Coordinates of C-alpha atoms in Angstrom, one line a residue:
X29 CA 88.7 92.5 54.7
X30 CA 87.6 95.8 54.2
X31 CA 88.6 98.9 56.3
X32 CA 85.2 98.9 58.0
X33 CA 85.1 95.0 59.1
X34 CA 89.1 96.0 60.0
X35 CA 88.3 98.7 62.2
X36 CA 85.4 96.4 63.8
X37 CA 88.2 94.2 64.8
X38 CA 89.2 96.4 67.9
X39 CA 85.7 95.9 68.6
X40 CA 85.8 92.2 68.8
X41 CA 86.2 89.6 71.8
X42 CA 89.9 89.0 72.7
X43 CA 88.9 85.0 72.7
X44 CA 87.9 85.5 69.3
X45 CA 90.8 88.0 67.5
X46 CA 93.2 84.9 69.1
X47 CA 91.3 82.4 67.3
X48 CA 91.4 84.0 64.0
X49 CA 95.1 84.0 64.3
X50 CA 95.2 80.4 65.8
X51 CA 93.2 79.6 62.4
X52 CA 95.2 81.6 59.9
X53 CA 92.2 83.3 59.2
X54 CA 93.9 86.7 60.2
X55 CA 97.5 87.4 60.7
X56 CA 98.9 88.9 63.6
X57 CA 100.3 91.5 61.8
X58 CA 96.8 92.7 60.3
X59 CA 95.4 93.0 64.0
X60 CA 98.3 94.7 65.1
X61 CA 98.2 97.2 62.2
X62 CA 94.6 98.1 62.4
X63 CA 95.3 98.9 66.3
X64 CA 98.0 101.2 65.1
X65 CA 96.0 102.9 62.4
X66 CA 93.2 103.4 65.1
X67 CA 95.6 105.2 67.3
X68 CA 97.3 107.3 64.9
X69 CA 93.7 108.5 63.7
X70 CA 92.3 109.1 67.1
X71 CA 95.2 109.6 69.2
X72 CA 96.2 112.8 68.1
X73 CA 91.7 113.9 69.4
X74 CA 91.7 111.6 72.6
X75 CA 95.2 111.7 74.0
X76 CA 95.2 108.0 75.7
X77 CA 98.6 107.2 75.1
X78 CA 102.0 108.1 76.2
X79 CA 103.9 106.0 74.1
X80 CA 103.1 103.9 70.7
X81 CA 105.9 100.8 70.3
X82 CA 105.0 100.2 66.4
X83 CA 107.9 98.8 65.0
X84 CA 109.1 96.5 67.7
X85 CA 105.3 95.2 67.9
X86 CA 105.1 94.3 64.3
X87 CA 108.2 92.6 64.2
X88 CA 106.8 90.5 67.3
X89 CA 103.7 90.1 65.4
X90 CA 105.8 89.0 62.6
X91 CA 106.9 86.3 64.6
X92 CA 103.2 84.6 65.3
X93 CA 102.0 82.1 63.1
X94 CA 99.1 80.2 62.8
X95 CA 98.4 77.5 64.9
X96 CA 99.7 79.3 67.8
X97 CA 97.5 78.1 70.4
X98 CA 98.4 80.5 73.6
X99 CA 94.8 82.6 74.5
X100 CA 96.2 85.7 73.5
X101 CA 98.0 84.7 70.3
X102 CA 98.7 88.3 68.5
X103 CA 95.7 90.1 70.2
X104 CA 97.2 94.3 70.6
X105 CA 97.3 95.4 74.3
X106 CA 98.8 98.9 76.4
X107 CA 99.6 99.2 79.4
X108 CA 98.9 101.6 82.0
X109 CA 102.0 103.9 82.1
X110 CA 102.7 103.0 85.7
X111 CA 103.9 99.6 85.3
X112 CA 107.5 98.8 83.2
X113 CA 107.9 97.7 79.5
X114 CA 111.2 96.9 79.3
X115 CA 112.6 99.5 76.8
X116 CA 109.9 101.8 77.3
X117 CA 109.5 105.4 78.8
X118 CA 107.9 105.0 82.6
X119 CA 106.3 108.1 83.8
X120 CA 104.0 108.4 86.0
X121 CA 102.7 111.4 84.0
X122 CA 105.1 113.2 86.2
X123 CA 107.6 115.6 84.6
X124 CA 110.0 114.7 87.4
X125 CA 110.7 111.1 86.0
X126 CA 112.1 113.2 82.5
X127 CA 112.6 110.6 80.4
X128 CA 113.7 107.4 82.3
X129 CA 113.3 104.2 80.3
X130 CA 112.8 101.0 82.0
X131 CA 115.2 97.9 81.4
X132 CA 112.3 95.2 82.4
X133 CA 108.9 94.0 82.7
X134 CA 106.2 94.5 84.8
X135 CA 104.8 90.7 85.8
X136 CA 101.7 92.0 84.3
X137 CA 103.2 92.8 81.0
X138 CA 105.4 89.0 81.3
X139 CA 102.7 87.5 82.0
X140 CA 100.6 89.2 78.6
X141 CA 103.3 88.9 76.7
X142 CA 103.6 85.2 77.8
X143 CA 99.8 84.7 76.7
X144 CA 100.7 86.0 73.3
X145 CA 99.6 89.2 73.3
X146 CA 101.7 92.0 72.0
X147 CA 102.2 95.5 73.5
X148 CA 101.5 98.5 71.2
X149 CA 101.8 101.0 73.4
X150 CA 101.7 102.9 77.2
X151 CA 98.9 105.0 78.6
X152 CA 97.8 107.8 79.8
X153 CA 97.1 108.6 84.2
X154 CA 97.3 111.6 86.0
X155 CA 100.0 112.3 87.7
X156 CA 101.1 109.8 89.8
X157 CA 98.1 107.7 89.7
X158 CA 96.4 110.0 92.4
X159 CA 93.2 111.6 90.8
X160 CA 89.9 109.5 89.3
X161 CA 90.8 111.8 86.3
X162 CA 93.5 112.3 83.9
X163 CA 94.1 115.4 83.2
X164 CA 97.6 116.2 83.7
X165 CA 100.5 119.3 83.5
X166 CA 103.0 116.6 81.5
X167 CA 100.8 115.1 78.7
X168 CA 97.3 117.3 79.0
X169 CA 94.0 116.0 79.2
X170 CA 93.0 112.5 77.6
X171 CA 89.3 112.5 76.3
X172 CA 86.2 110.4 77.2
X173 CA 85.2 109.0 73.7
X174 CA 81.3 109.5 74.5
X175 CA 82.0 113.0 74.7
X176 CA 85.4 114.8 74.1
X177 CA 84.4 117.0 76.5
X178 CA 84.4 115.1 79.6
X179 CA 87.0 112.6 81.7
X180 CA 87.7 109.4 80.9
X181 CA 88.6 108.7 84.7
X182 CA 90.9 107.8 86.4
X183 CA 93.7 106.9 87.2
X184 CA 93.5 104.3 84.0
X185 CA 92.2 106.8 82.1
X186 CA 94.0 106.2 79.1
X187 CA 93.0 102.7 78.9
X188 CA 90.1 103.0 79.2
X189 CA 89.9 105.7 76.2
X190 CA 91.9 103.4 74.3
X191 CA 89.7 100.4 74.6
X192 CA 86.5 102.3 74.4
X193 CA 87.4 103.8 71.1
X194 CA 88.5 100.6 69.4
X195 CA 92.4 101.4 69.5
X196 CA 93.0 98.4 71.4
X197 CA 90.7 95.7 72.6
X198 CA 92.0 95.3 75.6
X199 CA 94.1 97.4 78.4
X200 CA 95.7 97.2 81.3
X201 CA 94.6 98.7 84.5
X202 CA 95.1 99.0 88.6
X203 CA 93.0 100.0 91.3
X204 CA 94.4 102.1 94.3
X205 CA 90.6 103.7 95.4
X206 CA 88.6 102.7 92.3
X207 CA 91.1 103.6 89.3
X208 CA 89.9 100.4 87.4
X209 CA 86.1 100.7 88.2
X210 CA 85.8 104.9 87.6
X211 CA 87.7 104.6 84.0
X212 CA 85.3 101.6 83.3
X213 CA 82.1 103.4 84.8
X214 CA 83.0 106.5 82.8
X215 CA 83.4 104.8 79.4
X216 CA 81.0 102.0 79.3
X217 CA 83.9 98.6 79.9
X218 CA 83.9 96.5 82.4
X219 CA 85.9 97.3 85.2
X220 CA 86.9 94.6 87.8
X221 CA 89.1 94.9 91.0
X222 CA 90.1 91.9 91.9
X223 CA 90.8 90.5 95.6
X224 CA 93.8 92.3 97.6
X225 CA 97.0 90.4 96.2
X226 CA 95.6 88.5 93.8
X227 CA 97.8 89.8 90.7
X228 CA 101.2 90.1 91.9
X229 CA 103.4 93.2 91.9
X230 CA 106.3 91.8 91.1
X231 CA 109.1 92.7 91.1
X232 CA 108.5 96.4 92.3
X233 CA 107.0 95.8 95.5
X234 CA 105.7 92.8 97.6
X235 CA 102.1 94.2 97.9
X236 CA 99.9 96.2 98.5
X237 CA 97.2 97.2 101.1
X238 CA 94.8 99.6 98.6
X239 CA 96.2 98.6 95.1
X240 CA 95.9 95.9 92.5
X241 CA 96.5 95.3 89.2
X242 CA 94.1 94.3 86.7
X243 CA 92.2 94.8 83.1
X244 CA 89.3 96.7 81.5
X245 CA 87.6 95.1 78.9
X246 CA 84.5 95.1 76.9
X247 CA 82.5 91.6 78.4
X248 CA 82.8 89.8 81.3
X249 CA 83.8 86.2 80.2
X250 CA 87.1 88.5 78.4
X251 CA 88.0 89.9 81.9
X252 CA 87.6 86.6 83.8
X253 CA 89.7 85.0 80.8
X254 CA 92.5 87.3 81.6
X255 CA 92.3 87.3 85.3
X256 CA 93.2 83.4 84.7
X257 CA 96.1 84.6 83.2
X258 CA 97.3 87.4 85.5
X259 CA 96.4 85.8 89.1
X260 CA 98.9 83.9 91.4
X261 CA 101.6 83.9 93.3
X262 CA 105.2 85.0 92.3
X263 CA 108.6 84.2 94.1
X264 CA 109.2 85.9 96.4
X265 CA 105.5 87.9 97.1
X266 CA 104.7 88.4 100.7
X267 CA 101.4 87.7 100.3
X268 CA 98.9 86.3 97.8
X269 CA 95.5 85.5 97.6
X270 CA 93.8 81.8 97.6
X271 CA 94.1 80.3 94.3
X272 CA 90.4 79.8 92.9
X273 CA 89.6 76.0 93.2
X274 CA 88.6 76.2 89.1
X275 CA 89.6 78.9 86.7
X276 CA 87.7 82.1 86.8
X277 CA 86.6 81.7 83.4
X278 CA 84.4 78.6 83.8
X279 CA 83.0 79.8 87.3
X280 CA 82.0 83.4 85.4
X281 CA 80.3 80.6 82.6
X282 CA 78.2 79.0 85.3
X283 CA 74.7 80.0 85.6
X284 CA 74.7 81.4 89.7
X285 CA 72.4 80.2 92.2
X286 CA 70.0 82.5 93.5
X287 CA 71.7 84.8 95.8
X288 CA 70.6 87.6 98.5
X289 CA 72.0 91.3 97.3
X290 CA 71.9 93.5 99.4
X291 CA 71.0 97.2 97.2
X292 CA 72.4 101.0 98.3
X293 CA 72.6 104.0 96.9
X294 CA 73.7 105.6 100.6
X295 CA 76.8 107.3 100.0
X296 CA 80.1 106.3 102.5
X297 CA 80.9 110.0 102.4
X298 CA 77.9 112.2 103.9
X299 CA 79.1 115.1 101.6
X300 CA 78.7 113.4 98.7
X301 CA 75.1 113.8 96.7
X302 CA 74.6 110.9 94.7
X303 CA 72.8 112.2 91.5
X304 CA 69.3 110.4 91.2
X305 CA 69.8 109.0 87.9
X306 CA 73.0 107.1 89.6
X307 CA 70.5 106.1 92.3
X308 CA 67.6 105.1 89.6
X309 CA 69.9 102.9 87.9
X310 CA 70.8 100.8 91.1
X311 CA 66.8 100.5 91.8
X312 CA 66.7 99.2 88.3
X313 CA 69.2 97.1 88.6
X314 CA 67.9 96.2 91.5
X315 CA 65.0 94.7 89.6
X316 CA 66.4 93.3 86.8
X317 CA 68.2 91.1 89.4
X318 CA 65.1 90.3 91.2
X319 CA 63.3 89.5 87.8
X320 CA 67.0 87.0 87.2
X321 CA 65.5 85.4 90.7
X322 CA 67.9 87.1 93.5
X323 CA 66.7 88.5 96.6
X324 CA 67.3 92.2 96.6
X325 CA 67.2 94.1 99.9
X326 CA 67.7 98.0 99.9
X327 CA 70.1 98.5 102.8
X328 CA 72.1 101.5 103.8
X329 CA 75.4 99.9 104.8
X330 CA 77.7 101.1 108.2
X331 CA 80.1 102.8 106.2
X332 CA 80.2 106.1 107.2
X333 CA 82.7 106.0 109.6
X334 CA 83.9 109.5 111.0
X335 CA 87.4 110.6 110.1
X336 CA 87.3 107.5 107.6
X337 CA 88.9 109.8 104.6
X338 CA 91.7 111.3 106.5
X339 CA 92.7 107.6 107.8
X340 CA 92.4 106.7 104.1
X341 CA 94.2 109.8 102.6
X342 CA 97.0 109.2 105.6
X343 CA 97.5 105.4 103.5
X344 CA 96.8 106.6 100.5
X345 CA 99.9 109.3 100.8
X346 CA 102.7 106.6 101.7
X347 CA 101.7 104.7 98.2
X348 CA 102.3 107.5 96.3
X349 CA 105.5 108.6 98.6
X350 CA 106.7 105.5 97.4
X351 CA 106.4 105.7 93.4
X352 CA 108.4 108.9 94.1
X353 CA 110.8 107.6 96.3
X354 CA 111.1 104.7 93.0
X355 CA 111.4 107.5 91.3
X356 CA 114.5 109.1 93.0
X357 CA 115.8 105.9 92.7
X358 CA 116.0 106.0 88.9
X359 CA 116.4 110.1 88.1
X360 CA 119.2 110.0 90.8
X361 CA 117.8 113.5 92.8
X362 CA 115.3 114.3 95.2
X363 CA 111.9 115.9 94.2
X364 CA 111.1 120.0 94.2
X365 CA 108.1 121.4 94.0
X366 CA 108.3 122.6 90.8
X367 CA 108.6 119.0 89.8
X368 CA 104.9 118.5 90.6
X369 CA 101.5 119.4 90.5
X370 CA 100.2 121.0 93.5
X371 CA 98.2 118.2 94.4
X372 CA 100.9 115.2 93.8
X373 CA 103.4 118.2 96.3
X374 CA 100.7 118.5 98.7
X375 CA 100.3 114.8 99.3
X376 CA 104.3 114.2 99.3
X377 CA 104.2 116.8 102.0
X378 CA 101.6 115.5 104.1
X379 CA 103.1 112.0 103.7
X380 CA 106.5 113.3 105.1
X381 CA 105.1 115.0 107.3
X382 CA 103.7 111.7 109.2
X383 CA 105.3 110.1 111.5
X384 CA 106.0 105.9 111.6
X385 CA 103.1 106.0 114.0
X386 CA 100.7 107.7 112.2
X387 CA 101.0 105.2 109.5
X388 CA 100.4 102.4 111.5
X389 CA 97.8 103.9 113.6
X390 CA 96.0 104.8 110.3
X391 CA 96.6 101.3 108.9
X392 CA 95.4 99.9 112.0
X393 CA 92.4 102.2 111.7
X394 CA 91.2 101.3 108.1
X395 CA 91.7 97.5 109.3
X396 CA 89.2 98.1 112.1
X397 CA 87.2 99.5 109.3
X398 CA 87.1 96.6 106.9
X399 CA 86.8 93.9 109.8
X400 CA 83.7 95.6 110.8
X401 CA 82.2 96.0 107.1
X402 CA 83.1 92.7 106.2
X403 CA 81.6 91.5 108.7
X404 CA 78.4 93.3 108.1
X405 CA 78.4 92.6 105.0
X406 CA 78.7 88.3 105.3
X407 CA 75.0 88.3 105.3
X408 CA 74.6 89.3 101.7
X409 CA 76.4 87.4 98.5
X410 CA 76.8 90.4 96.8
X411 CA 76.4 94.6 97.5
X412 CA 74.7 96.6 94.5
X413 CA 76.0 100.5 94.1
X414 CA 76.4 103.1 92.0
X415 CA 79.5 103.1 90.2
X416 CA 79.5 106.9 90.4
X417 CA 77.9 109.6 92.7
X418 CA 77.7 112.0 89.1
X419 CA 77.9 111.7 85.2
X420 CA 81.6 111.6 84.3
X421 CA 82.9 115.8 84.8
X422 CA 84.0 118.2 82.4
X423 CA 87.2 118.3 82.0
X424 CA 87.6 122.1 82.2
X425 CA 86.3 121.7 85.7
X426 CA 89.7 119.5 86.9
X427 CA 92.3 121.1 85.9
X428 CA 95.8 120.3 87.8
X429 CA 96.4 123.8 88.7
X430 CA 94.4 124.7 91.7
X431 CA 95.2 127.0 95.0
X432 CA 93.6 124.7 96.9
X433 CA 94.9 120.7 96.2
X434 CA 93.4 119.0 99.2
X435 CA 90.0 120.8 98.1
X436 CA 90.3 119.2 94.8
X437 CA 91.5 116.0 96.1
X438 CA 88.2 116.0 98.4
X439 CA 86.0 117.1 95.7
X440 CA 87.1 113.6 94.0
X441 CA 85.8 111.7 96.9
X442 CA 82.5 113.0 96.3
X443 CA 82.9 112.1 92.3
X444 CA 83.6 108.6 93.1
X445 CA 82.5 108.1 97.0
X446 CA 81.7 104.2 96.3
X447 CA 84.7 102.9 95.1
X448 CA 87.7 103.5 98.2
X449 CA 85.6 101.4 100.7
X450 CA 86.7 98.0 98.5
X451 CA 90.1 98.6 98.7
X452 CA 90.0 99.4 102.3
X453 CA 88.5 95.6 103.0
X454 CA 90.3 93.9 100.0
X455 CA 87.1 92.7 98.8
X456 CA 86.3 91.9 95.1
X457 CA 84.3 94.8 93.0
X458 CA 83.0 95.4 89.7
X459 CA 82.1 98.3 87.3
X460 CA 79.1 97.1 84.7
X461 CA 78.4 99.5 81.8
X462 CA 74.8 98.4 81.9
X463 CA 72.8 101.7 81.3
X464 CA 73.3 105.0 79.4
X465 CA 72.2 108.3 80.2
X466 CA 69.5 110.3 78.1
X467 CA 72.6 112.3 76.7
X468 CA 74.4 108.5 75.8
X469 CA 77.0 109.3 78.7
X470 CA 77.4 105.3 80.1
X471 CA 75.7 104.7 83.5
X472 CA 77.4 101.9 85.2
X473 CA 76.8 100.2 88.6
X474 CA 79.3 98.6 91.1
X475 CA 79.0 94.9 92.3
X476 CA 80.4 94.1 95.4
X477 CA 81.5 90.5 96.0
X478 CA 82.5 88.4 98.9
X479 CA 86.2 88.4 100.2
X480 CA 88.5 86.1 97.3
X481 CA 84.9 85.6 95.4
X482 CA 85.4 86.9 92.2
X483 CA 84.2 83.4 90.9
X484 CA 80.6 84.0 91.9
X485 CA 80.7 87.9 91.4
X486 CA 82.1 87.3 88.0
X487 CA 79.0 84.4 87.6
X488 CA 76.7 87.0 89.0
X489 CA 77.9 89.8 86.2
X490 CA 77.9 87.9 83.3
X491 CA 74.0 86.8 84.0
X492 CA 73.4 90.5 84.2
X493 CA 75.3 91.0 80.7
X494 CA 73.0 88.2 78.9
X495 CA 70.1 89.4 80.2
X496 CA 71.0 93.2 79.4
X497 CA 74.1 93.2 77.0
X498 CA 76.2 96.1 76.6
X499 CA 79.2 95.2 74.5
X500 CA 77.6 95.9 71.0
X501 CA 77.6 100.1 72.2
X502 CA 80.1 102.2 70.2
X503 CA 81.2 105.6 70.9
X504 CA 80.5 107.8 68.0
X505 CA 84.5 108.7 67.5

């Protein structure tokens, strides 16, 4: 092949990168050698990743032959540098975890690796996961490939720069308050969180009440593939989601029935302006589905509820307490705050600061939340949003020095005001790339599905991709 048709590679569907390997059409090797060329010629500009495993992934790739039938049979992935690679630094982009090196893997990384595909490096997140974007005191700021200038999002920032460029097709991602769907929104991939415990944490924790794993991807039948391999339960989880009743991949394949969507643009925080070229893109949107056969209804949903983000942040602060109380764990000494950024310290504080009550009185809170908006929102088969309240920020506007964290940490609310409310209920939501801005920034919009329905919200996407496809957009890196 020639370097051009090499580089497309990174370009091209995960299904299909297997199945030239499967065919001995291409080797293993050549993928995972044009994924590390792509990163070592736009790493050094973008800054997605942490760490780049090239030896030890060509010898694995060395070790896939033709004929290998498993879905992701020598296809390059990273992972999100959050999880554990066995061997591999884990670091929250915190300078307090130095330079620990984990001894196992993630049950999303098993479970890839198990599929066939083959690690090539970690990525980029601010610091501990707590910001929609990465910008960070440790590694610096990672760039959004449609303009250098701006975020990539957050908090799977560097994912989402690596799969937008072509240095991988395909990263890992989680979702605490929209860290899958902002990255994705930002950079023009598709962006689904999936149903509260459906991907297992394993074996770091037993779950999770905001946060779930999942991927970012260019197409929609490539992130339903994967969810296949990434759902169900593992021993010992304390909870887990319903197992779909057919694979998500042949549900997202099936043409949906005509369904009643239910269309906002009314922002869950008051503060938060939603610019009106978010908002035009939902109305269109809003057509396109209407032109598919849906019913569309513009709505303005009961989600402003008051006090809702200080209930949120007072959850939100115990799950990142926690990654630094892991983190103790492995550098053997307690925190400062000079370890920290002055957000990342300021929410440690708060969190210590709370009492065992004010958890579960919070907890208790958001759950009187969700119950209510889920039960609002039975009516409808599907809620259309923005995927964000502005065009993705300049990154000289966010940097992690600030006098005034909590102000920072509220100004990121009003960036990304549509995503949290998901993760509060549990619910299933996805990020569609499906417009662009006059200046070629992507415009996304969020889908909302019903509770465990990723099947039909999947359906429901990948309609809206064949009747307004996406994938073919390239950043001009």
């Amino acid at each position: 092949m020639s370097e051009a048709t090499m580089s497309d590679l990174m370009f091209t569907p995960v299904t299909e990168l297997a199945q030239k390997v499967r065919s001995g059409e291409l080797s293993a090797r050549e993928l995972v050698e044009t994924s590390l060329g792509r990163i070592e010629e736009l790493n050094p500009s973008l800054n997605a990743f942490v760490e780049v495993f090239a030896d030890r992934a060509l010898e694995e790739a060395d070790a896939i032959t033709p004929g290998d039938d498993r879905p992701l049979a020598g296809v390059p992935v990273a992972i999100k540098n959050n999880r554990s690679v066995s061997g591999g630094l884990l670091t929250f982009a915190a300078e307090f975890m130095g330079d620990h090196r984990s001894d196992y893997d993630h049950n999303v990384v098993t479970r890839l690796r198990r599929a066939g595909a083959i690690v090539v490096g970690t990525t980029t997140l601010p610091e501990w996961g707590i910001l929609p974007w990465t910008n960070t005191r440790r590694f610096g700021a990672t760039r959004n490939p449609w303009d250098p200038t701006r975020t990539s999002g957050g908090s799977s920032g560097g994912s989402a720069t690596a799969v937008a460029s072509g240095m991988v097709p395909l990263a890992h991602a989680n979702d605490g308050g929209g860290s899958t769907r902002i990255p994705a929104a930002c950079c023009g991939l598709v962006g689904l969180k999936p149903q509260r415990n459906r991907i297992s944490q394993a074996p770091d924790a037993a779950d999770s009440d905001l946060a779930i794993d999942g991927v970012l991807t260019r197409t929609v039948a490539e992130t339903a593939m994967v969810l296949d391999l990434l759902e169900g339960y593992e021993l010992g989880d304390a909870n887990w989601a319903p197992p779909p009743a057919e694979p998500f991949a042949a549900q997202a394949a099936r043409e949906p029935k005509a369904l009643r969507i239910a269309l906002t643009s009314y922002s869950p925080i008051e503060e938060a302006d939603v610019d009106p070229v978010a908002a035009q893109s939902v109305r269109d949107a809003g057509a396109l589905l209407e032109g598919l056969g849906h019913h569309v209804e513009e709505v303005q949903p009961p989600w402003r509820m008051p006090g809702l983000a200080e209930q949120f942040t007072a959850m939100f602060g115990p799950l990142v307490s926690l990654q630094v109380t892991l983190a103790q764990m492995l550098v053997g000494r307690e925190p400062t705050e000079r370890d920290m950024e002055p957000l990342s310290w300021a929410i440690l504080s708060l969190s210590r600061q709370m009492s065992a009550m004010d958890t579960h009185g919070a907890r208790a809170m958001l759950q009187i939340f969700a119950r209510s908006l889920i039960r609002w929102s039975a009516q409808y088969d599907a809620i259309l949003t923005p995927g964000l309240a502005q065009a993705p920020l300049l990154l000289d506007s966010v940097a992690p020095e600030t006098d005034d964290p909590m102000g920072l940490f509220r100004r990121s609310g009003h960036f990304t005001p549509f995503t949290p409310g998901v993760n509060i209920t549990g619910q299933p939501a996805i990020a569609l790339p499906l417009y662009q801005r006059e200046d070629g920034l992507p415009l996304a919009v969020q889908l909302i599905g019903r509770p465990a329905g990723e099947g039909e919200l999947l359906a429901l996407a990948a309609q809206i991709e064949t009747a307004a496809p996406w994938a073919d957009r390239r950043p001009g890196v």
